[in-house]
Amino acid sequence: AENKYEFIQVSEPRQAVGLVTINRPKALNALSTQVINELNAALLSLQQAPEIRSIVLTGSERAFAAGADIKEMAPLTFSKAYLDFFIESWSNLTFTIKKPIIAAVSGHALGGGCELALMADIIYCTKKANFAQPEITLGTIPGAGGSQRLTRAVGKSKAMELILTGNNFSGEEAERWGVAAKAFDSYDELMEGALKTAEKIAKHSKVAVQAAKEVVNKSQELGLRDGVDYERRVFHALFGSQDQKIGMKAFADKKSPEWVHE
Ligand code: HXC
């Protein structure tokens, strides 16, 4: 992993953990098309790097991301947005990256920034983090999945309230409502917690981790019966992996498993 981007930094701060940092401080990490293109390229490079097994996505202490770039969007027309598939490539994050992504959110996570966090597999945040879907105040609506993912996360009534008012919610509330898995007291604790969890995930069998992410994500798409059937198929398939044999034998031998990640 190397830094060949203007607004994105990529590093491997812990073994097998890729860290992607959005770095456009002058605009509070506003997600312009260039930022998203670089973010997609960086995540794809980590997806393709065999030594990386989990990913942390973060911004700065002040802003995870203050939204899509309002100055870029202001002059857009319907036909330009429609013909250019504006925002569609954002979905690469959820639909192309198969390795687990933890969003570490501090400061502002507004509009597209909130939606970007919601695309991640796990959200960790600071208690003071500032989330909102404020698009209504700009005369528009969420466009990167916020109305769908936030509603699945908090239920219809609260999602309606948030999206129709544009009200902010804190990291503490995000944790209480289940939007975030954990809210930390400080930025340093947030980053340490995110990297620690990413490290733990990275130590598990790569094939089992990818399967686990795949089946949990299916729960967002399928009804219960189809989802349970889907899970069982993938569970059966894992009996074809070496790591299932290694993991269960290690248990019987009272040893820790040495995964081959196959
Ligand atoms: C472009 C942005 C920006 C954004 C901040 N900036 N957010 N530029 N797009 N979303 C720029 C400001 O213009 C300013 O640039 C610099 O960042 C610093 O911001 P300030 O406003 O001076 O900082 P502060 O007073 O601390 O206020 C922080 C803030 C405010 C509360 C986060 O910047 C703000 O309200 N930003 C917009 C938040 C928002 O509405 N996001 C949703 C966007 S719509 P200059 O050059 O003046 O120094 C959206 C749609 C998604 O995301 C749909 C599809 C993805």
PDB file of C-alpha atoms and ligand atoms in Angstrom:
ATOM      1  CA  ALA A   1       0.000   0.000   0.000  1.00  0.00           C
ATOM      2  CA  GLU A   2       1.436   3.361  -1.003  1.00  0.00           C
ATOM      3  CA  ASN A   3       0.217   6.952  -1.026  1.00  0.00           C
ATOM      4  CA  LYS A   4      -0.445   7.965  -4.573  1.00  0.00           C
ATOM      5  CA  TYR A   5      -3.619   9.934  -3.912  1.00  0.00           C
ATOM      6  CA  GLU A   6      -4.249  13.617  -3.254  1.00  0.00           C
ATOM      7  CA  PHE A   7      -7.006  13.228  -0.644  1.00  0.00           C
ATOM      8  CA  ILE A   8      -6.621   9.660   0.628  1.00  0.00           C
ATOM      9  CA  GLN A   9      -3.905   8.062   2.716  1.00  0.00           C
ATOM     10  CA  VAL A  10      -3.383   4.322   2.866  1.00  0.00           C
ATOM     11  CA  SER A  11      -1.260   2.542   5.447  1.00  0.00           C
ATOM     12  CA  GLU A  12      -0.902  -0.749   7.291  1.00  0.00           C
ATOM     13  CA  PRO A  13      -0.609   0.321  10.947  1.00  0.00           C
ATOM     14  CA  ARG A  14      -1.119  -3.222  12.257  1.00  0.00           C
ATOM     15  CA  GLN A  15      -0.348  -6.498  10.613  1.00  0.00           C
ATOM     16  CA  ALA A  16      -2.977  -7.392   7.983  1.00  0.00           C
ATOM     17  CA  VAL A  17      -5.011  -4.221   8.755  1.00  0.00           C
ATOM     18  CA  GLY A  18      -5.373  -1.575   6.073  1.00  0.00           C
ATOM     19  CA  LEU A  19      -6.098   1.979   7.228  1.00  0.00           C
ATOM     20  CA  VAL A  20      -7.753   4.374   4.776  1.00  0.00           C
ATOM     21  CA  THR A  21      -7.795   8.011   5.873  1.00  0.00           C
ATOM     22  CA  ILE A  22      -9.787  10.682   4.080  1.00  0.00           C
ATOM     23  CA  ASN A  23      -7.602  13.786   4.108  1.00  0.00           C
ATOM     24  CA  ARG A  24      -9.181  16.910   2.663  1.00  0.00           C
ATOM     25  CA  PRO A  25      -9.008  19.117   5.759  1.00  0.00           C
ATOM     26  CA  LYS A  26      -9.768  22.427   4.002  1.00  0.00           C
ATOM     27  CA  ALA A  27     -13.271  21.191   3.157  1.00  0.00           C
ATOM     28  CA  LEU A  28     -13.844  19.029   6.264  1.00  0.00           C
ATOM     29  CA  ASN A  29     -13.396  15.952   4.069  1.00  0.00           C
ATOM     30  CA  ALA A  30     -16.281  16.863   1.757  1.00  0.00           C
ATOM     31  CA  LEU A  31     -16.689  13.959  -0.639  1.00  0.00           C
ATOM     32  CA  SER A  32     -16.131  15.365  -4.112  1.00  0.00           C
ATOM     33  CA  THR A  33     -16.099  13.046  -7.112  1.00  0.00           C
ATOM     34  CA  GLN A  34     -12.298  13.001  -6.951  1.00  0.00           C
ATOM     35  CA  VAL A  35     -12.330  12.017  -3.277  1.00  0.00           C
ATOM     36  CA  ILE A  36     -14.774   9.193  -3.988  1.00  0.00           C
ATOM     37  CA  ASN A  37     -12.766   8.012  -7.012  1.00  0.00           C
ATOM     38  CA  GLU A  38      -9.604   7.932  -4.907  1.00  0.00           C
ATOM     39  CA  LEU A  39     -11.436   6.245  -2.042  1.00  0.00           C
ATOM     40  CA  ASN A  40     -12.734   3.550  -4.382  1.00  0.00           C
ATOM     41  CA  ALA A  41      -9.252   3.033  -5.857  1.00  0.00           C
ATOM     42  CA  ALA A  42      -7.678   2.818  -2.395  1.00  0.00           C
ATOM     43  CA  LEU A  43     -10.256   0.340  -1.115  1.00  0.00           C
ATOM     44  CA  LEU A  44      -9.952  -1.760  -4.257  1.00  0.00           C
ATOM     45  CA  SER A  45      -6.170  -1.882  -3.823  1.00  0.00           C
ATOM     46  CA  LEU A  46      -6.665  -3.186  -0.270  1.00  0.00           C
ATOM     47  CA  GLN A  47      -9.279  -5.672  -1.480  1.00  0.00           C
ATOM     48  CA  GLN A  48      -6.684  -6.962  -3.962  1.00  0.00           C
ATOM     49  CA  ALA A  49      -3.767  -6.987  -1.482  1.00  0.00           C
ATOM     50  CA  PRO A  50      -3.561 -10.592  -0.252  1.00  0.00           C
ATOM     51  CA  GLU A  51      -1.814  -9.663   3.024  1.00  0.00           C
ATOM     52  CA  ILE A  52      -4.658  -7.319   4.112  1.00  0.00           C
ATOM     53  CA  ARG A  53      -7.555  -8.989   5.940  1.00  0.00           C
ATOM     54  CA  SER A  54      -9.548  -6.080   7.366  1.00  0.00           C
ATOM     55  CA  ILE A  55      -9.917  -2.361   6.794  1.00  0.00           C
ATOM     56  CA  VAL A  56     -10.460   0.722   8.952  1.00  0.00           C
ATOM     57  CA  LEU A  57     -11.923   3.767   7.197  1.00  0.00           C
ATOM     58  CA  THR A  58     -11.544   7.105   8.939  1.00  0.00           C
ATOM     59  CA  GLY A  59     -11.297  10.879   8.502  1.00  0.00           C
ATOM     60  CA  SER A  60      -9.828  13.322  10.989  1.00  0.00           C
ATOM     61  CA  GLU A  61     -10.650  14.109  14.593  1.00  0.00           C
ATOM     62  CA  ARG A  62     -12.709  17.102  13.393  1.00  0.00           C
ATOM     63  CA  ALA A  63     -14.543  15.460  10.507  1.00  0.00           C
ATOM     64  CA  PHE A  64     -15.146  11.968   9.230  1.00  0.00           C
ATOM     65  CA  ALA A  65     -16.760  13.685   6.248  1.00  0.00           C
ATOM     66  CA  ALA A  66     -19.029  16.777   6.152  1.00  0.00           C
ATOM     67  CA  GLY A  67     -21.023  15.392   3.234  1.00  0.00           C
ATOM     68  CA  ALA A  68     -20.964  15.289  -0.506  1.00  0.00           C
ATOM     69  CA  ASP A  69     -19.292  18.376  -1.957  1.00  0.00           C
ATOM     70  CA  ILE A  70     -22.054  20.995  -1.950  1.00  0.00           C
ATOM     71  CA  LYS A  71     -20.106  23.372  -4.221  1.00  0.00           C
ATOM     72  CA  GLU A  72     -19.707  20.616  -6.807  1.00  0.00           C
ATOM     73  CA  MET A  73     -23.388  19.629  -6.609  1.00  0.00           C
ATOM     74  CA  ALA A  74     -24.864  23.140  -6.652  1.00  0.00           C
ATOM     75  CA  PRO A  75     -24.826  23.601 -10.476  1.00  0.00           C
ATOM     76  CA  LEU A  76     -25.711  19.969 -11.367  1.00  0.00           C
ATOM     77  CA  THR A  77     -28.692  19.388 -13.622  1.00  0.00           C
ATOM     78  CA  PHE A  78     -31.012  16.401 -13.676  1.00  0.00           C
ATOM     79  CA  SER A  79     -29.743  15.134 -17.027  1.00  0.00           C
ATOM     80  CA  LYS A  80     -26.084  15.507 -16.080  1.00  0.00           C
ATOM     81  CA  ALA A  81     -26.578  13.686 -12.757  1.00  0.00           C
ATOM     82  CA  TYR A  82     -28.670  11.012 -14.456  1.00  0.00           C
ATOM     83  CA  LEU A  83     -26.389  10.461 -17.444  1.00  0.00           C
ATOM     84  CA  ASP A  84     -23.188  10.476 -15.334  1.00  0.00           C
ATOM     85  CA  PHE A  85     -24.681   8.022 -12.780  1.00  0.00           C
ATOM     86  CA  PHE A  86     -23.851  10.644 -10.146  1.00  0.00           C
ATOM     87  CA  ILE A  87     -23.171   8.975  -6.737  1.00  0.00           C
ATOM     88  CA  GLU A  88     -23.643   5.449  -8.108  1.00  0.00           C
ATOM     89  CA  SER A  89     -19.955   4.536  -7.733  1.00  0.00           C
ATOM     90  CA  TRP A  90     -20.260   5.136  -3.977  1.00  0.00           C
ATOM     91  CA  SER A  91     -21.925   1.747  -3.785  1.00  0.00           C
ATOM     92  CA  ASN A  92     -18.628   0.066  -4.714  1.00  0.00           C
ATOM     93  CA  LEU A  93     -17.773   0.285  -1.053  1.00  0.00           C
ATOM     94  CA  THR A  94     -20.570  -2.054  -0.073  1.00  0.00           C
ATOM     95  CA  PHE A  95     -20.917  -4.160  -3.157  1.00  0.00           C
ATOM     96  CA  THR A  96     -17.300  -4.618  -4.320  1.00  0.00           C
ATOM     97  CA  ILE A  97     -15.226  -4.753  -1.141  1.00  0.00           C
ATOM     98  CA  LYS A  98     -15.528  -8.179   0.481  1.00  0.00           C
ATOM     99  CA  LYS A  99     -13.139  -7.562   3.373  1.00  0.00           C
ATOM    100  CA  PRO A 100     -14.674  -6.177   6.580  1.00  0.00           C
ATOM    101  CA  ILE A 101     -14.635  -2.376   6.850  1.00  0.00           C
ATOM    102  CA  ILE A 102     -14.847  -0.565  10.187  1.00  0.00           C
ATOM    103  CA  ALA A 103     -15.756   3.124   9.925  1.00  0.00           C
ATOM    104  CA  ALA A 104     -14.038   5.082  12.720  1.00  0.00           C
ATOM    105  CA  VAL A 105     -16.118   8.252  12.985  1.00  0.00           C
ATOM    106  CA  SER A 106     -15.023  11.367  14.861  1.00  0.00           C
ATOM    107  CA  GLY A 107     -16.440  14.865  14.390  1.00  0.00           C
ATOM    108  CA  HIS A 108     -18.838  15.547  11.541  1.00  0.00           C
ATOM    109  CA  ALA A 109     -20.481  12.694   9.645  1.00  0.00           C
ATOM    110  CA  LEU A 110     -23.104  14.637   7.737  1.00  0.00           C
ATOM    111  CA  GLY A 111     -25.171  13.797   4.687  1.00  0.00           C
ATOM    112  CA  GLY A 112     -22.977  11.725   2.401  1.00  0.00           C
ATOM    113  CA  GLY A 113     -20.511  11.374   5.301  1.00  0.00           C
ATOM    114  CA  CYS A 114     -23.189   9.713   7.422  1.00  0.00           C
ATOM    115  CA  GLU A 115     -24.161   7.557   4.442  1.00  0.00           C
ATOM    116  CA  LEU A 116     -20.538   6.567   3.864  1.00  0.00           C
ATOM    117  CA  ALA A 117     -20.296   5.436   7.493  1.00  0.00           C
ATOM    118  CA  LEU A 118     -23.561   3.493   7.100  1.00  0.00           C
ATOM    119  CA  MET A 119     -22.051   1.626   4.119  1.00  0.00           C
ATOM    120  CA  ALA A 120     -19.291   0.252   6.342  1.00  0.00           C
ATOM    121  CA  ASP A 121     -19.735  -3.090   8.104  1.00  0.00           C
ATOM    122  CA  ILE A 122     -19.200  -1.744  11.621  1.00  0.00           C
ATOM    123  CA  ILE A 123     -19.384   1.843  12.871  1.00  0.00           C
ATOM    124  CA  TYR A 124     -17.259   2.922  15.833  1.00  0.00           C
ATOM    125  CA  CYS A 125     -17.472   6.582  16.828  1.00  0.00           C
ATOM    126  CA  THR A 126     -16.660   9.077  19.526  1.00  0.00           C
ATOM    127  CA  LYS A 127     -19.477   9.983  21.915  1.00  0.00           C
ATOM    128  CA  LYS A 128     -19.268  13.560  20.612  1.00  0.00           C
ATOM    129  CA  ALA A 129     -19.405  12.579  16.927  1.00  0.00           C
ATOM    130  CA  ASN A 130     -21.930  14.674  15.000  1.00  0.00           C
ATOM    131  CA  PHE A 131     -24.160  12.679  12.659  1.00  0.00           C
ATOM    132  CA  ALA A 132     -27.029  13.984  10.517  1.00  0.00           C
ATOM    133  CA  GLN A 133     -28.825  13.634   7.223  1.00  0.00           C
ATOM    134  CA  PRO A 134     -29.239  17.400   6.655  1.00  0.00           C
ATOM    135  CA  GLU A 135     -30.044  17.209   2.927  1.00  0.00           C
ATOM    136  CA  ILE A 136     -33.587  18.488   3.540  1.00  0.00           C
ATOM    137  CA  THR A 137     -32.076  21.818   4.643  1.00  0.00           C
ATOM    138  CA  LEU A 138     -30.413  22.084   1.215  1.00  0.00           C
ATOM    139  CA  GLY A 139     -33.635  21.376  -0.642  1.00  0.00           C
ATOM    140  CA  THR A 140     -32.803  17.772  -1.429  1.00  0.00           C
ATOM    141  CA  ILE A 141     -32.772  14.278   0.087  1.00  0.00           C
ATOM    142  CA  PRO A 142     -30.152  11.624   0.934  1.00  0.00           C
ATOM    143  CA  GLY A 143     -28.752  10.160  -2.272  1.00  0.00           C
ATOM    144  CA  ALA A 144     -26.225   7.538  -1.194  1.00  0.00           C
ATOM    145  CA  GLY A 145     -28.491   5.106   0.597  1.00  0.00           C
ATOM    146  CA  GLY A 146     -29.244   7.073   3.775  1.00  0.00           C
ATOM    147  CA  SER A 147     -33.007   6.701   3.565  1.00  0.00           C
ATOM    148  CA  GLN A 148     -32.590   2.931   3.231  1.00  0.00           C
ATOM    149  CA  ARG A 149     -29.684   2.113   5.537  1.00  0.00           C
ATOM    150  CA  LEU A 150     -30.565   4.548   8.335  1.00  0.00           C
ATOM    151  CA  THR A 151     -34.143   3.239   8.290  1.00  0.00           C
ATOM    152  CA  ARG A 152     -32.919  -0.359   8.577  1.00  0.00           C
ATOM    153  CA  ALA A 153     -30.655   0.741  11.454  1.00  0.00           C
ATOM    154  CA  VAL A 154     -33.077   2.800  13.574  1.00  0.00           C
ATOM    155  CA  GLY A 155     -36.562   1.899  12.297  1.00  0.00           C
ATOM    156  CA  LYS A 156     -38.997   3.969  10.260  1.00  0.00           C
ATOM    157  CA  SER A 157     -40.260   6.482  12.792  1.00  0.00           C
ATOM    158  CA  LYS A 158     -36.860   7.721  13.972  1.00  0.00           C
ATOM    159  CA  ALA A 159     -35.394   7.662  10.452  1.00  0.00           C
ATOM    160  CA  MET A 160     -38.344   9.746   9.229  1.00  0.00           C
ATOM    161  CA  GLU A 161     -37.832  12.193  12.071  1.00  0.00           C
ATOM    162  CA  LEU A 162     -34.115  12.546  11.328  1.00  0.00           C
ATOM    163  CA  ILE A 163     -34.445  12.807   7.545  1.00  0.00           C
ATOM    164  CA  LEU A 164     -37.473  15.147   7.575  1.00  0.00           C
ATOM    165  CA  THR A 165     -35.990  17.526  10.173  1.00  0.00           C
ATOM    166  CA  GLY A 166     -32.297  17.261   9.294  1.00  0.00           C
ATOM    167  CA  ASN A 167     -31.651  17.061  13.061  1.00  0.00           C
ATOM    168  CA  ASN A 168     -28.221  16.080  14.296  1.00  0.00           C
ATOM    169  CA  PHE A 169     -27.573  13.086  16.501  1.00  0.00           C
ATOM    170  CA  SER A 170     -24.547  12.382  18.645  1.00  0.00           C
ATOM    171  CA  GLY A 171     -22.223   9.417  18.702  1.00  0.00           C
ATOM    172  CA  GLU A 172     -23.706   8.550  22.068  1.00  0.00           C
ATOM    173  CA  GLU A 173     -27.177   8.369  20.476  1.00  0.00           C
ATOM    174  CA  ALA A 174     -25.792   6.458  17.501  1.00  0.00           C
ATOM    175  CA  GLU A 175     -24.525   3.818  19.918  1.00  0.00           C
ATOM    176  CA  ARG A 176     -27.781   3.729  21.894  1.00  0.00           C
ATOM    177  CA  TRP A 177     -29.832   3.270  18.695  1.00  0.00           C
ATOM    178  CA  GLY A 178     -27.569   0.572  17.303  1.00  0.00           C
ATOM    179  CA  VAL A 179     -26.278   2.706  14.405  1.00  0.00           C
ATOM    180  CA  ALA A 180     -22.811   2.440  15.943  1.00  0.00           C
ATOM    181  CA  ALA A 181     -21.458  -0.684  17.601  1.00  0.00           C
ATOM    182  CA  LYS A 182     -19.496   1.360  20.132  1.00  0.00           C
ATOM    183  CA  ALA A 183     -18.959   5.009  21.136  1.00  0.00           C
ATOM    184  CA  PHE A 184     -15.645   5.990  22.758  1.00  0.00           C
ATOM    185  CA  ASP A 185     -14.750   8.847  25.116  1.00  0.00           C
ATOM    186  CA  SER A 186     -11.875  10.194  23.027  1.00  0.00           C
ATOM    187  CA  TYR A 187     -10.493  10.195  19.495  1.00  0.00           C
ATOM    188  CA  ASP A 188      -7.402   8.229  20.576  1.00  0.00           C
ATOM    189  CA  GLU A 189      -9.548   5.552  22.204  1.00  0.00           C
ATOM    190  CA  LEU A 190     -11.693   5.407  19.065  1.00  0.00           C
ATOM    191  CA  MET A 191      -8.716   4.786  16.779  1.00  0.00           C
ATOM    192  CA  GLU A 192      -7.168   2.270  19.169  1.00  0.00           C
ATOM    193  CA  GLY A 193     -10.509   0.460  19.507  1.00  0.00           C
ATOM    194  CA  ALA A 194     -11.093   0.355  15.752  1.00  0.00           C
ATOM    195  CA  LEU A 195      -7.588  -0.930  14.996  1.00  0.00           C
ATOM    196  CA  LYS A 196      -7.817  -3.502  17.779  1.00  0.00           C
ATOM    197  CA  THR A 197     -11.098  -4.900  16.455  1.00  0.00           C
ATOM    198  CA  ALA A 198      -9.735  -4.875  12.897  1.00  0.00           C
ATOM    199  CA  GLU A 199      -6.668  -6.759  14.139  1.00  0.00           C
ATOM    200  CA  LYS A 200      -8.837  -9.339  15.879  1.00  0.00           C
ATOM    201  CA  ILE A 201     -10.894  -9.884  12.724  1.00  0.00           C
ATOM    202  CA  ALA A 202      -7.687 -10.125  10.672  1.00  0.00           C
ATOM    203  CA  LYS A 203      -6.497 -13.010  12.858  1.00  0.00           C
ATOM    204  CA  HIS A 204      -9.498 -15.161  11.982  1.00  0.00           C
ATOM    205  CA  SER A 205      -9.696 -17.371   8.907  1.00  0.00           C
ATOM    206  CA  LYS A 206      -9.953 -15.206   5.807  1.00  0.00           C
ATOM    207  CA  VAL A 207     -12.416 -17.526   4.143  1.00  0.00           C
ATOM    208  CA  ALA A 208     -14.683 -17.686   7.217  1.00  0.00           C
ATOM    209  CA  VAL A 209     -14.530 -13.897   7.650  1.00  0.00           C
ATOM    210  CA  GLN A 210     -15.544 -13.259   4.059  1.00  0.00           C
ATOM    211  CA  ALA A 211     -18.400 -15.737   4.386  1.00  0.00           C
ATOM    212  CA  ALA A 212     -19.570 -14.167   7.669  1.00  0.00           C
ATOM    213  CA  LYS A 213     -19.666 -10.701   6.125  1.00  0.00           C
ATOM    214  CA  GLU A 214     -21.506 -12.032   3.096  1.00  0.00           C
ATOM    215  CA  VAL A 215     -24.278 -13.715   5.089  1.00  0.00           C
ATOM    216  CA  VAL A 216     -24.826 -10.812   7.499  1.00  0.00           C
ATOM    217  CA  ASN A 217     -25.139  -8.461   4.514  1.00  0.00           C
ATOM    218  CA  LYS A 218     -27.669 -10.822   2.954  1.00  0.00           C
ATOM    219  CA  SER A 219     -29.896 -10.231   5.971  1.00  0.00           C
ATOM    220  CA  GLN A 220     -30.342  -6.675   4.685  1.00  0.00           C
ATOM    221  CA  GLU A 221     -31.630  -7.940   1.342  1.00  0.00           C
ATOM    222  CA  LEU A 222     -33.602 -11.131   1.979  1.00  0.00           C
ATOM    223  CA  GLY A 223     -36.632 -12.206   3.971  1.00  0.00           C
ATOM    224  CA  LEU A 224     -35.947 -14.386   7.023  1.00  0.00           C
ATOM    225  CA  ARG A 225     -36.594 -17.756   5.431  1.00  0.00           C
ATOM    226  CA  ASP A 226     -34.484 -17.055   2.328  1.00  0.00           C
ATOM    227  CA  GLY A 227     -31.811 -15.508   4.525  1.00  0.00           C
ATOM    228  CA  VAL A 228     -31.614 -18.566   6.770  1.00  0.00           C
ATOM    229  CA  ASP A 229     -31.494 -20.833   3.701  1.00  0.00           C
ATOM    230  CA  TYR A 230     -28.706 -18.681   2.247  1.00  0.00           C
ATOM    231  CA  GLU A 231     -26.747 -18.832   5.489  1.00  0.00           C
ATOM    232  CA  ARG A 232     -27.051 -22.626   5.652  1.00  0.00           C
ATOM    233  CA  ARG A 233     -25.768 -22.982   2.063  1.00  0.00           C
ATOM    234  CA  VAL A 234     -22.691 -20.929   2.873  1.00  0.00           C
ATOM    235  CA  PHE A 235     -22.256 -22.795   6.186  1.00  0.00           C
ATOM    236  CA  HIS A 236     -22.343 -26.102   4.293  1.00  0.00           C
ATOM    237  CA  ALA A 237     -19.855 -24.740   1.752  1.00  0.00           C
ATOM    238  CA  LEU A 238     -17.351 -23.972   4.532  1.00  0.00           C
ATOM    239  CA  PHE A 239     -17.024 -27.722   5.198  1.00  0.00           C
ATOM    240  CA  GLY A 240     -15.076 -27.590   1.934  1.00  0.00           C
ATOM    241  CA  SER A 241     -12.498 -25.230   3.433  1.00  0.00           C
ATOM    242  CA  GLN A 242      -9.227 -26.309   5.029  1.00  0.00           C
ATOM    243  CA  ASP A 243      -9.656 -23.777   7.818  1.00  0.00           C
ATOM    244  CA  GLN A 244     -12.818 -25.510   9.077  1.00  0.00           C
ATOM    245  CA  LYS A 245     -10.806 -28.717   9.504  1.00  0.00           C
ATOM    246  CA  ILE A 246      -7.907 -26.800  11.072  1.00  0.00           C
ATOM    247  CA  GLY A 247     -10.190 -24.856  13.449  1.00  0.00           C
ATOM    248  CA  MET A 248     -12.132 -27.834  14.722  1.00  0.00           C
ATOM    249  CA  LYS A 249      -9.051 -30.051  15.052  1.00  0.00           C
ATOM    250  CA  ALA A 250      -7.264 -27.310  17.016  1.00  0.00           C
ATOM    251  CA  PHE A 251     -10.236 -27.191  19.395  1.00  0.00           C
ATOM    252  CA  ALA A 252     -10.057 -30.956  19.962  1.00  0.00           C
ATOM    253  CA  ASP A 253      -6.248 -30.761  20.440  1.00  0.00           C
ATOM    254  CA  LYS A 254      -6.602 -27.786  22.832  1.00  0.00           C
ATOM    255  CA  LYS A 255      -4.304 -25.690  20.608  1.00  0.00           C
ATOM    256  CA  SER A 256      -4.795 -22.436  18.786  1.00  0.00           C
ATOM    257  CA  PRO A 257      -5.558 -22.830  15.102  1.00  0.00           C
ATOM    258  CA  GLU A 258      -2.979 -21.908  12.476  1.00  0.00           C
ATOM    259  CA  TRP A 259      -5.104 -20.805   9.572  1.00  0.00           C
ATOM    260  CA  VAL A 260      -4.081 -21.360   5.982  1.00  0.00           C
ATOM    261  CA  HIS A 261      -6.843 -18.943   4.909  1.00  0.00           C
ATOM    262  CA  GLU A 262      -8.242 -21.433   2.419  1.00  0.00           C
TER     263      GLU A 262
HETATM  264  C1  HXC B   1     -18.303  21.478   0.366  1.00  0.00           C
HETATM  265  C2  HXC B   1     -17.812  22.000   2.553  1.00  0.00           C
HETATM  266  C3  HXC B   1     -18.741  21.055   3.017  1.00  0.00           C
HETATM  267  C4  HXC B   1     -19.477  20.290   2.034  1.00  0.00           C
HETATM  268  C5  HXC B   1     -17.842  21.989   4.725  1.00  0.00           C
HETATM  269  N1  HXC B   1     -17.267  22.560   3.646  1.00  0.00           N
HETATM  270  N2  HXC B   1     -18.744  21.083   4.372  1.00  0.00           N
HETATM  271  N3  HXC B   1     -17.601  22.214   1.245  1.00  0.00           N
HETATM  272  N4  HXC B   1     -19.215  20.551   0.738  1.00  0.00           N
HETATM  273  N5  HXC B   1     -20.353  19.374   2.391  1.00  0.00           N
HETATM  274  C6  HXC B   1     -16.235  23.595   3.602  1.00  0.00           C
HETATM  275  C7  HXC B   1     -16.807  24.964   3.952  1.00  0.00           C
HETATM  276  O1  HXC B   1     -17.417  25.537   2.833  1.00  0.00           O
HETATM  277  C8  HXC B   1     -15.549  25.702   4.373  1.00  0.00           C
HETATM  278  O2  HXC B   1     -14.850  26.083   3.216  1.00  0.00           O
HETATM  279  C9  HXC B   1     -14.721  24.619   5.063  1.00  0.00           C
HETATM  280  O3  HXC B   1     -15.267  23.376   4.598  1.00  0.00           O
HETATM  281  C10 HXC B   1     -14.849  24.665   6.552  1.00  0.00           C
HETATM  282  O4  HXC B   1     -16.216  24.663   6.902  1.00  0.00           O
HETATM  283  P1  HXC B   1     -16.903  25.746   7.876  1.00  0.00           P
HETATM  284  O5  HXC B   1     -18.346  25.755   7.543  1.00  0.00           O
HETATM  285  O6  HXC B   1     -16.167  27.024   7.844  1.00  0.00           O
HETATM  286  O7  HXC B   1     -16.643  25.062   9.297  1.00  0.00           O
HETATM  287  P2  HXC B   1     -17.553  25.170  10.613  1.00  0.00           P
HETATM  288  O8  HXC B   1     -18.015  26.568  10.829  1.00  0.00           O
HETATM  289  O9  HXC B   1     -16.776  24.481  11.671  1.00  0.00           O
HETATM  290  O10 HXC B   1     -18.858  24.297  10.282  1.00  0.00           O
HETATM  291  C11 HXC B   1     -18.767  22.901  10.066  1.00  0.00           C
HETATM  292  C12 HXC B   1     -20.084  22.354   9.455  1.00  0.00           C
HETATM  293  C13 HXC B   1     -20.424  23.153   8.181  1.00  0.00           C
HETATM  294  C14 HXC B   1     -21.214  22.463  10.489  1.00  0.00           C
HETATM  295  C15 HXC B   1     -19.844  20.884   9.144  1.00  0.00           C
HETATM  296  O11 HXC B   1     -19.286  23.219   7.327  1.00  0.00           O
HETATM  297  C16 HXC B   1     -21.539  22.555   7.395  1.00  0.00           C
HETATM  298  O12 HXC B   1     -22.707  22.698   7.759  1.00  0.00           O
HETATM  299  N6  HXC B   1     -21.218  21.882   6.281  1.00  0.00           N
HETATM  300  C17 HXC B   1     -22.211  21.307   5.395  1.00  0.00           C
HETATM  301  C18 HXC B   1     -22.806  20.056   5.987  1.00  0.00           C
HETATM  302  C19 HXC B   1     -23.872  19.457   5.078  1.00  0.00           C
HETATM  303  O13 HXC B   1     -24.913  20.074   4.834  1.00  0.00           O
HETATM  304  N7  HXC B   1     -23.610  18.245   4.576  1.00  0.00           N
HETATM  305  C20 HXC B   1     -24.520  17.580   3.736  1.00  0.00           C
HETATM  306  C21 HXC B   1     -24.180  17.881   2.328  1.00  0.00           C
HETATM  307  S1  HXC B   1     -25.397  17.256   1.232  1.00  0.00           S
HETATM  308  P3  HXC B   1     -14.284  27.596   3.036  1.00  0.00           P
HETATM  309  O14 HXC B   1     -13.711  27.605   1.643  1.00  0.00           O
HETATM  310  O15 HXC B   1     -15.449  28.520   3.239  1.00  0.00           O
HETATM  311  O16 HXC B   1     -13.248  27.716   4.121  1.00  0.00           O
HETATM  312  C22 HXC B   1     -24.970  15.676   0.992  1.00  0.00           C
HETATM  313  C23 HXC B   1     -25.820  14.989  -0.009  1.00  0.00           C
HETATM  314  C24 HXC B   1     -25.521  13.558  -0.073  1.00  0.00           C
HETATM  315  O17 HXC B   1     -24.073  15.173   1.543  1.00  0.00           O
HETATM  316  C25 HXC B   1     -26.262  12.929  -1.174  1.00  0.00           C
HETATM  317  C26 HXC B   1     -25.485  11.962  -1.957  1.00  0.00           C
HETATM  318  C27 HXC B   1     -24.161  11.543  -1.434  1.00  0.00           C
END
